PDB file of C-alpha atoms in Angstrom:
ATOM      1  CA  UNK A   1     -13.887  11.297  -6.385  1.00  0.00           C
ATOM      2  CA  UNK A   2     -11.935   9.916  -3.595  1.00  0.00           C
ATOM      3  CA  UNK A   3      -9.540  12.184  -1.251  1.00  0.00           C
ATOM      4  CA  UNK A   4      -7.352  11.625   1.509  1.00  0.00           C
ATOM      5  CA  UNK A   5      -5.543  14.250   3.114  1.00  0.00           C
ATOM      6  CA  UNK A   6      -2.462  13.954   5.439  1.00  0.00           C
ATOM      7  CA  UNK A   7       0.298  16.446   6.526  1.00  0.00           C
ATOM      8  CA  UNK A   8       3.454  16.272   4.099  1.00  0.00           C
ATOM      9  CA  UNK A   9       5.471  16.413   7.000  1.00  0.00           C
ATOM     10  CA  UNK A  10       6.404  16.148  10.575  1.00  0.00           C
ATOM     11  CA  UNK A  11       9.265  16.563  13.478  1.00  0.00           C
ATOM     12  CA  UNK A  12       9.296  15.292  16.442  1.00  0.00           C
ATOM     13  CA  UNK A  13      11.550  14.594  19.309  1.00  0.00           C
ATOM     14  CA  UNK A  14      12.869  11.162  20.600  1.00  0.00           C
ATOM     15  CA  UNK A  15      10.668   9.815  23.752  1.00  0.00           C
ATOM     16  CA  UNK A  16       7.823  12.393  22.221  1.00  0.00           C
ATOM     17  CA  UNK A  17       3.968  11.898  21.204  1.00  0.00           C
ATOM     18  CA  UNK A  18       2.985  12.811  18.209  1.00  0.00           C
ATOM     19  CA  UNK A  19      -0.136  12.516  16.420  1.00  0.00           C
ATOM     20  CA  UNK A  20      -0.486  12.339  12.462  1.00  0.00           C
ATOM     21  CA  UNK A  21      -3.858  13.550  10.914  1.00  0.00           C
ATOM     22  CA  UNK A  22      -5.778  12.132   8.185  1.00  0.00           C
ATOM     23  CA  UNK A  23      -9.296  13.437   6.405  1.00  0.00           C
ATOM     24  CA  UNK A  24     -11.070  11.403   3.713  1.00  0.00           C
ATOM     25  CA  UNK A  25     -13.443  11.830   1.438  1.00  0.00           C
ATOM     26  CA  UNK A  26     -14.178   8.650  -0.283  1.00  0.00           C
ATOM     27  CA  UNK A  27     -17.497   6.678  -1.493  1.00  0.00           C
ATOM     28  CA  UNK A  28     -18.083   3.023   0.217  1.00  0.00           C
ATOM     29  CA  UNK A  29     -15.992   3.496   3.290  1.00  0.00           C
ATOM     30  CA  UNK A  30     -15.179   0.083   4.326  1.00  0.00           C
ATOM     31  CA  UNK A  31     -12.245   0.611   6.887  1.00  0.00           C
ATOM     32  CA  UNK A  32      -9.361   2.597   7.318  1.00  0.00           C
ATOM     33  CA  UNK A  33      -5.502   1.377   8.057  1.00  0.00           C
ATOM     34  CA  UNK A  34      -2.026   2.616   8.556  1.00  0.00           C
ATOM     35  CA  UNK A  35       1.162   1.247   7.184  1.00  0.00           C
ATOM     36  CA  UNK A  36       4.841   2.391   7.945  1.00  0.00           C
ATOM     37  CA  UNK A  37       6.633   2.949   5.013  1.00  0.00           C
ATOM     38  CA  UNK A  38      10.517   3.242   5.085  1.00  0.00           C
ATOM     39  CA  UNK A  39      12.610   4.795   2.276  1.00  0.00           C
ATOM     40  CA  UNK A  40      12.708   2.347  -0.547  1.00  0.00           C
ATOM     41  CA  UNK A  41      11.107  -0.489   0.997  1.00  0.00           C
ATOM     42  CA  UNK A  42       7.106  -1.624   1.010  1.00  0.00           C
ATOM     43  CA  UNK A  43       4.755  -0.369   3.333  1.00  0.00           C
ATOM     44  CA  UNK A  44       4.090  -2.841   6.728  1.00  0.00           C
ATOM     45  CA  UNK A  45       0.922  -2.895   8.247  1.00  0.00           C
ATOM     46  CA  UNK A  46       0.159  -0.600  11.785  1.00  0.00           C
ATOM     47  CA  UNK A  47      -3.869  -0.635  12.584  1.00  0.00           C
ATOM     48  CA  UNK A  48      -7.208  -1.058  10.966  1.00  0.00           C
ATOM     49  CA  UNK A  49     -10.058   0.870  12.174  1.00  0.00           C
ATOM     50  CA  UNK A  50     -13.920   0.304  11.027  1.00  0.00           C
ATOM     51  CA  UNK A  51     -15.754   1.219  13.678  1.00  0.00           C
ATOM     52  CA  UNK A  52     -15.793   4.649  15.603  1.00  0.00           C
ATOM     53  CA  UNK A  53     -13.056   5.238  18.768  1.00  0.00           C
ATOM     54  CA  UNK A  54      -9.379   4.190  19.693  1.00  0.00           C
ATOM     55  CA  UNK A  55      -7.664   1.074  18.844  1.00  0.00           C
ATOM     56  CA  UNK A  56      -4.540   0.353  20.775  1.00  0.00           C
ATOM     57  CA  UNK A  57      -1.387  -1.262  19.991  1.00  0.00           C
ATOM     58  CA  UNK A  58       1.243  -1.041  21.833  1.00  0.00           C
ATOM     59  CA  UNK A  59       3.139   2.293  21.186  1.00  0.00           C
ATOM     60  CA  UNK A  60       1.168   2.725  18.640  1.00  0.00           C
ATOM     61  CA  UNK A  61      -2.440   3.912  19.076  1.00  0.00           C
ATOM     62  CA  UNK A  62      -5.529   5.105  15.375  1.00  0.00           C
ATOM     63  CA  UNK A  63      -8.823   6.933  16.340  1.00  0.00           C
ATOM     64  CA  UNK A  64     -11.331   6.344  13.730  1.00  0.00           C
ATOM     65  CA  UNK A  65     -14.084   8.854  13.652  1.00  0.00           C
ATOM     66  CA  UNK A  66     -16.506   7.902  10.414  1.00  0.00           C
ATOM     67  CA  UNK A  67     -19.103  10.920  10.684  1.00  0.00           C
ATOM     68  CA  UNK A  68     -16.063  13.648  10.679  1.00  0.00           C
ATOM     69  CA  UNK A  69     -14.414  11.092   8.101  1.00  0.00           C
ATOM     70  CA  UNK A  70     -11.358  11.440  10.407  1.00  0.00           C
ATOM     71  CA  UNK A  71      -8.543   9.523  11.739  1.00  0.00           C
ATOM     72  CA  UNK A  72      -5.399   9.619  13.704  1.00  0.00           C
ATOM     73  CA  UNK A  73      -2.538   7.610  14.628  1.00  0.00           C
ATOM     74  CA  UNK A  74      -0.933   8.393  17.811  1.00  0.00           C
ATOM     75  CA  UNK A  75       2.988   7.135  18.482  1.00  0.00           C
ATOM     76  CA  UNK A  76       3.963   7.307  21.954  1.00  0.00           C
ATOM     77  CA  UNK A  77       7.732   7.255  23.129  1.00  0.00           C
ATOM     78  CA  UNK A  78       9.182   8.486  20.153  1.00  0.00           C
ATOM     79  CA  UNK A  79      12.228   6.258  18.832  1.00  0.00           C
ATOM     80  CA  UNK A  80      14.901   7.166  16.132  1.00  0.00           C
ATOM     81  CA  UNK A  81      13.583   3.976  14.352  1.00  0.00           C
ATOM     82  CA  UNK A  82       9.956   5.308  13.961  1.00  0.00           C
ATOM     83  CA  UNK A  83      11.193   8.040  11.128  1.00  0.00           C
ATOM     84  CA  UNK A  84       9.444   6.775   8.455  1.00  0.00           C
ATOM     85  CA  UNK A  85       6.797   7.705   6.220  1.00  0.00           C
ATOM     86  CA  UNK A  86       3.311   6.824   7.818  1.00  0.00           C
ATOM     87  CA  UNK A  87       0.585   6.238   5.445  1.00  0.00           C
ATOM     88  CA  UNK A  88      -3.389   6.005   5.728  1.00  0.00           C
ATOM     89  CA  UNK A  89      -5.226   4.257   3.304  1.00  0.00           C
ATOM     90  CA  UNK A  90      -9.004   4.080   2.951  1.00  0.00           C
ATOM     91  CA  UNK A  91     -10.877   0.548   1.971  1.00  0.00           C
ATOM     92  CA  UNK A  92     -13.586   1.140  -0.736  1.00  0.00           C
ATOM     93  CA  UNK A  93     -15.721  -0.976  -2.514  1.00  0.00           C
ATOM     94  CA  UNK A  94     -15.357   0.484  -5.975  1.00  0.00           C
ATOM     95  CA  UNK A  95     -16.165  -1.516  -9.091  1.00  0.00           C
ATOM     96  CA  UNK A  96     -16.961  -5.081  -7.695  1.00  0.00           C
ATOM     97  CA  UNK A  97     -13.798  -5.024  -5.821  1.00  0.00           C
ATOM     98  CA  UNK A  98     -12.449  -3.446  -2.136  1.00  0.00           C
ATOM     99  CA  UNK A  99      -9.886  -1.855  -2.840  1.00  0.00           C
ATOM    100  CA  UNK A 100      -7.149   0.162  -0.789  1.00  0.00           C
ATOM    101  CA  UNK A 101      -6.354   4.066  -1.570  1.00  0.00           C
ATOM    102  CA  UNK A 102      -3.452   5.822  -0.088  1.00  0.00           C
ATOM    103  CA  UNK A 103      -3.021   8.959   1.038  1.00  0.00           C
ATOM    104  CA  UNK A 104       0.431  10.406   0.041  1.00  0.00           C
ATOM    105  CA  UNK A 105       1.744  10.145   3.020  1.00  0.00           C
ATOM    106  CA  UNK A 106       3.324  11.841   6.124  1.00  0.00           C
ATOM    107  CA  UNK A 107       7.308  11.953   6.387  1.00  0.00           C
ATOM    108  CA  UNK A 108       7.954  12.196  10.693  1.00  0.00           C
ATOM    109  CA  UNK A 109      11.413  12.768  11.418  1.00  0.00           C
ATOM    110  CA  UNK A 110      12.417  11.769  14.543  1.00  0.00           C
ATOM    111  CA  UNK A 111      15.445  13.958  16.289  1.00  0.00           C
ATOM    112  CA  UNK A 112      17.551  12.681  19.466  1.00  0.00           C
TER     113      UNK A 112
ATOM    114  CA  UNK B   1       1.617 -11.567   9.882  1.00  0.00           C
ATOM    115  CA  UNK B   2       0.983 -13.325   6.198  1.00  0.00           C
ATOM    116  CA  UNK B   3       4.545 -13.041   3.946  1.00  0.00           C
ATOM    117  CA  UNK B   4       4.605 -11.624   0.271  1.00  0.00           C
ATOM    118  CA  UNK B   5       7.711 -12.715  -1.436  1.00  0.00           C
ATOM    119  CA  UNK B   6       8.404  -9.990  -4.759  1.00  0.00           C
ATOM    120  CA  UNK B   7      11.085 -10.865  -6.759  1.00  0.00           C
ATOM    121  CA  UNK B   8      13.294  -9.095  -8.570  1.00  0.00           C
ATOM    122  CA  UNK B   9      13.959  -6.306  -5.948  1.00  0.00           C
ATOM    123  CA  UNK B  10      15.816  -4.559  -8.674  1.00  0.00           C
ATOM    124  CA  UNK B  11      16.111  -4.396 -12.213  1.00  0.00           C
ATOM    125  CA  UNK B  12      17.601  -2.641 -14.976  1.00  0.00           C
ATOM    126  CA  UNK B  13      16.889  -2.836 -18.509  1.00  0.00           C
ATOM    127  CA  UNK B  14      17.292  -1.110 -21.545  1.00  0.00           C
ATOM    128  CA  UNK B  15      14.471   0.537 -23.454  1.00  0.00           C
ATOM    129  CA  UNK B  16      12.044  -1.293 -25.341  1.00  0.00           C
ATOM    130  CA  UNK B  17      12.750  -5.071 -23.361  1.00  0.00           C
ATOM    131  CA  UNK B  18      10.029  -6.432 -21.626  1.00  0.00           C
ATOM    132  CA  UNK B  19      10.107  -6.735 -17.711  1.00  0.00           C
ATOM    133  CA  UNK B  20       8.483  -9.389 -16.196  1.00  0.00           C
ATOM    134  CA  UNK B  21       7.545  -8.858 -11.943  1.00  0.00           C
ATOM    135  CA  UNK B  22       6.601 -12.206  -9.992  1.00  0.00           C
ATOM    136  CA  UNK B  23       4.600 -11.759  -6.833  1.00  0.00           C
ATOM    137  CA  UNK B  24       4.526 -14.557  -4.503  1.00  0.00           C
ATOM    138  CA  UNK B  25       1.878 -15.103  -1.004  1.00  0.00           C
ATOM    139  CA  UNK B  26       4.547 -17.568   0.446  1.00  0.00           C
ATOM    140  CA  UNK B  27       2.183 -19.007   3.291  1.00  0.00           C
ATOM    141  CA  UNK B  28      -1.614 -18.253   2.356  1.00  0.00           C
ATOM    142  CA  UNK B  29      -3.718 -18.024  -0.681  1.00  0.00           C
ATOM    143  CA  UNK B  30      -4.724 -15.078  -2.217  1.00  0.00           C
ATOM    144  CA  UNK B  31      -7.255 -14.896  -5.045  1.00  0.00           C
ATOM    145  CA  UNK B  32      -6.574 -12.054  -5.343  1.00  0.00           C
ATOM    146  CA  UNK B  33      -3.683  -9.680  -5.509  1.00  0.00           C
ATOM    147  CA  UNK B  34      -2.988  -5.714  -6.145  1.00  0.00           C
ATOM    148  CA  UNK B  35       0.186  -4.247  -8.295  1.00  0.00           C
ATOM    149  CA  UNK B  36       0.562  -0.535  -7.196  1.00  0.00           C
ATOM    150  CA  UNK B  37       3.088   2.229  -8.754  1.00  0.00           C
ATOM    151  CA  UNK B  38       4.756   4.731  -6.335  1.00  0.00           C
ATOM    152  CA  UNK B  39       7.168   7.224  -7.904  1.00  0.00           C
ATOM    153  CA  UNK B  40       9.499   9.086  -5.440  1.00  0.00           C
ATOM    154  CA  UNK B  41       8.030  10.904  -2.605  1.00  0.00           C
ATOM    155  CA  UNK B  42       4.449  10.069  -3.873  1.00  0.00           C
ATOM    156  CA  UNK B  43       1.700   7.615  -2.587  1.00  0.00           C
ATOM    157  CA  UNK B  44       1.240   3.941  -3.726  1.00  0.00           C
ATOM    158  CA  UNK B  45      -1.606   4.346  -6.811  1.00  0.00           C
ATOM    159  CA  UNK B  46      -3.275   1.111  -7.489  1.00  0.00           C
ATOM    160  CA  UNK B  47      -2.668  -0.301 -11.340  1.00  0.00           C
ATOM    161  CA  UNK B  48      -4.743  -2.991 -11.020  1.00  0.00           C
ATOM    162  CA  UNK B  49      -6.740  -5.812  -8.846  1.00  0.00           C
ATOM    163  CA  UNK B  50      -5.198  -9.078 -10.228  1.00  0.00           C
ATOM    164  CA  UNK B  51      -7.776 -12.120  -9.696  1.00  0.00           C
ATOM    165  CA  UNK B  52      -6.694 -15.567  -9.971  1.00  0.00           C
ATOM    166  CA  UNK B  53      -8.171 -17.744 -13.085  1.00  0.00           C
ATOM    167  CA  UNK B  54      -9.739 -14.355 -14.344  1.00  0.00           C
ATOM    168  CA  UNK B  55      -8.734 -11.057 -16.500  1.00  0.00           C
ATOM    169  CA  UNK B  56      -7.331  -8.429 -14.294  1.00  0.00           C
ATOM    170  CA  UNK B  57      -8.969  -5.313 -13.517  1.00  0.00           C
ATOM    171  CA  UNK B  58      -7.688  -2.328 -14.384  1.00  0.00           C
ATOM    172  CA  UNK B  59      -7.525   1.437 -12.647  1.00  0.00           C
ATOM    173  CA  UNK B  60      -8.816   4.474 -15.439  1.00  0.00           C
ATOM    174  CA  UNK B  61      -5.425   5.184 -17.158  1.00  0.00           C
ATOM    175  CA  UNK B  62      -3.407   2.059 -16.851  1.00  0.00           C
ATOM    176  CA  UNK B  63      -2.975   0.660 -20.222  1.00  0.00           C
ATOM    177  CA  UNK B  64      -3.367  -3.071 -20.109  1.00  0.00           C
ATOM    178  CA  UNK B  65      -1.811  -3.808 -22.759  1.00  0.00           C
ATOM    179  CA  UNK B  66       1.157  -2.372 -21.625  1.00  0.00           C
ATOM    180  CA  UNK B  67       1.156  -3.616 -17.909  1.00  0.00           C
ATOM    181  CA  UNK B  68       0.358  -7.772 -18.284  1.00  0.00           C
ATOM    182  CA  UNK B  69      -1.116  -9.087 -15.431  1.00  0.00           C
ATOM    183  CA  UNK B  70      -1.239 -12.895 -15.054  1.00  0.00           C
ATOM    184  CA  UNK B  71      -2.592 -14.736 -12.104  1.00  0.00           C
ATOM    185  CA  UNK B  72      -2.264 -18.129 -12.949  1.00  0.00           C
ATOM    186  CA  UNK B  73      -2.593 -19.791  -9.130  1.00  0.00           C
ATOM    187  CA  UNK B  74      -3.916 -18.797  -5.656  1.00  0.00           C
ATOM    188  CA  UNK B  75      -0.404 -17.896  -4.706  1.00  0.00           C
ATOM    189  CA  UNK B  76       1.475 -16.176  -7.433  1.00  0.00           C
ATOM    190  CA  UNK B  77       0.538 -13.132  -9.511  1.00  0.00           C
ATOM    191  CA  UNK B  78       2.956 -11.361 -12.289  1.00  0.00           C
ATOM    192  CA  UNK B  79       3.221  -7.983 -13.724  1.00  0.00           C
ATOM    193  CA  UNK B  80       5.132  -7.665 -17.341  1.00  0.00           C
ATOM    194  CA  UNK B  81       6.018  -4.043 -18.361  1.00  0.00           C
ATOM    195  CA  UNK B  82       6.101  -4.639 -22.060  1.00  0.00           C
ATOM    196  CA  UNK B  83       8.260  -2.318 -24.100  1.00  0.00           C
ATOM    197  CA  UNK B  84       9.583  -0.514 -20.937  1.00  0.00           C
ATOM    198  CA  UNK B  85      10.860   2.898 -21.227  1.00  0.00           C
ATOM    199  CA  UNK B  86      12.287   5.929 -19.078  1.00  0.00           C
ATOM    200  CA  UNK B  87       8.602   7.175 -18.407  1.00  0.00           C
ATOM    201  CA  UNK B  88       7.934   3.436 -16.858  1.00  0.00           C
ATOM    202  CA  UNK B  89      10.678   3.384 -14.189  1.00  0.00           C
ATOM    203  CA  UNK B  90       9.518   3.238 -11.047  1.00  0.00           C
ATOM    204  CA  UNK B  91       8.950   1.001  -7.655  1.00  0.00           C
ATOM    205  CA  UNK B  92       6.650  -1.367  -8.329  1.00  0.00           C
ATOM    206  CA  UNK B  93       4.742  -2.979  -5.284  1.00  0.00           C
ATOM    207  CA  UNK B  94       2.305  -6.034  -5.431  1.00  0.00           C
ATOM    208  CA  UNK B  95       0.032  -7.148  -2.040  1.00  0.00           C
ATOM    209  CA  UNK B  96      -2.112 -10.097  -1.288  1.00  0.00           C
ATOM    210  CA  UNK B  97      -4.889 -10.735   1.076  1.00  0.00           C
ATOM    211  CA  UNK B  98      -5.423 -13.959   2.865  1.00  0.00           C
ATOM    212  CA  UNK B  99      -9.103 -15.049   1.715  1.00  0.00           C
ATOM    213  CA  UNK B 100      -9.203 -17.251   4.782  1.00  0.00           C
ATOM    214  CA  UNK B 101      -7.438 -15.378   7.656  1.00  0.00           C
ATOM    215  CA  UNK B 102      -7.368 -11.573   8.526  1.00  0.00           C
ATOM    216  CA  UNK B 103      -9.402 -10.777   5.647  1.00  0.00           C
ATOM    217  CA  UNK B 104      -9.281  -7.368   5.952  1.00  0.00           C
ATOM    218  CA  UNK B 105      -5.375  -6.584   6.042  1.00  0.00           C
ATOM    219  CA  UNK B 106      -3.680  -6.319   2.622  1.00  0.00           C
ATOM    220  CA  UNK B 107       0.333  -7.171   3.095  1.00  0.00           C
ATOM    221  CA  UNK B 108       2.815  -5.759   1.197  1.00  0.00           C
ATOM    222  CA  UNK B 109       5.769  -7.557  -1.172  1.00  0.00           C
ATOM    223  CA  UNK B 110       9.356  -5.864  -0.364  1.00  0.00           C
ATOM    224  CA  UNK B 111       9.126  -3.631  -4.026  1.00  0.00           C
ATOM    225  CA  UNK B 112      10.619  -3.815  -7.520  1.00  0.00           C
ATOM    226  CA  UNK B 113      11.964  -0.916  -8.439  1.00  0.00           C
ATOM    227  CA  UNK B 114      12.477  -0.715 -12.106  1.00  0.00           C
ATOM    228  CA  UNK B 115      14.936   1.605 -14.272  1.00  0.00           C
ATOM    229  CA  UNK B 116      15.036   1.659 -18.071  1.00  0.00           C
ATOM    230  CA  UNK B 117      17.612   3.535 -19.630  1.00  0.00           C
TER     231      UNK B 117
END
């Protein structure tokens, strides 16, 4: 079966770093991504990773390592705006199709 | 990045009406589309791959006769909840990829989320 893990949730302070986890487990690994999710709206897109190492974008930074079948996403200076739910997603080719599946999900609250 | 116009953001209807969900790539074409169901404080689960000119695919467990899927052009995909009841409400969220650009980053529509009473 396919499994991706991810903290429920997270605190952290405004102007902080903070790094969300993520572990998968899936068949056909074809890329990894990270959407933003706020309450009641549909998730926007952060990164993509498919190859090994760090890709950087602006305050916002995902480490893809395929052999631990690990990833990050790293926020830098923390802002009030980035509470959200943060969501990593695996891209599997699974019955003739790729195909995204989502972990559930990390809530980060961010405090002044 | 590519837009995904979803339309309606919210609806209410009583039980056993029909709901019908229109899912629109607004500035690229997308043969094919995804319709995902999150309930509150879950992940998005994928329903079903929706391919234009072609049946849609369907996930283990989603009935297809109850969730319609109709992809009639490269730019707009719908979703009917047939019969809708309490059990079906929900936010319902449809994507798109651009076939020609960015291939691999799926973008999002703003949500439906659906009530039957």
């Amino acid at each position: 079966g396919q499994n991706i893990d991810q903290p429920t949730e997270m605190t952290a302070t405004e102007g902080a770093i903070v790094q969300i986890n993520c572990t998968y487990q899936t068949s056909g690994f074809n890329g990894l991504f990270w959407y933003q999710q706020h309450a009641g709206e549909a998730p926007t897109f952060l990164s993509y990773n498919v190859l090994d190492g760090l890709e950087e974008k602006g305050r916002f930074s995902s480490f893809l390592s395929r052999s631990k079948g690990y990833s990050y996403l790293l926020l830098k200076e923390l802002q009030m705006k980035d509470s959200a739910s943060y969501l990593c997603a695996v891209r599997v080719f699974s019955g003739g199709y790729n195909k995204l599946i989502f972990g559930a999900g990390t809530r980060l609250a961010v405090h002044p | 990045g590519a837009v995904v116009s979803q339309h309606p953001s919210r609806v209410i209807c009583k039980s056993g009406t029909s709901v019908k969900i229109e899912c629109r790539s607004l500035d690229f074409q997308a043969t094919t589309m995804f319709w995902y169901r999150q309930f509150p404080k879950q992940s998005l689960m994928l329903m079903a791959t929706s391919n234009e000119g072609s049946k849609a695919t369907y996930e283990q467990g989603v009935e297809k006769d109850k969730f319609l899927i109709n992809h009639a052009s490269l730019t707009l995909s719908t979703l009917t909840v047939t019969s809708a009841h309490p059990e079906d409400s929900s936010f319902y969220i449809c994507s798109a990829r651009d076939q020609y650009v960015a291939k691999n980053i799926q973008y999002f529509g703003a949500g439906t989320r659906l009530s039957a009473l």
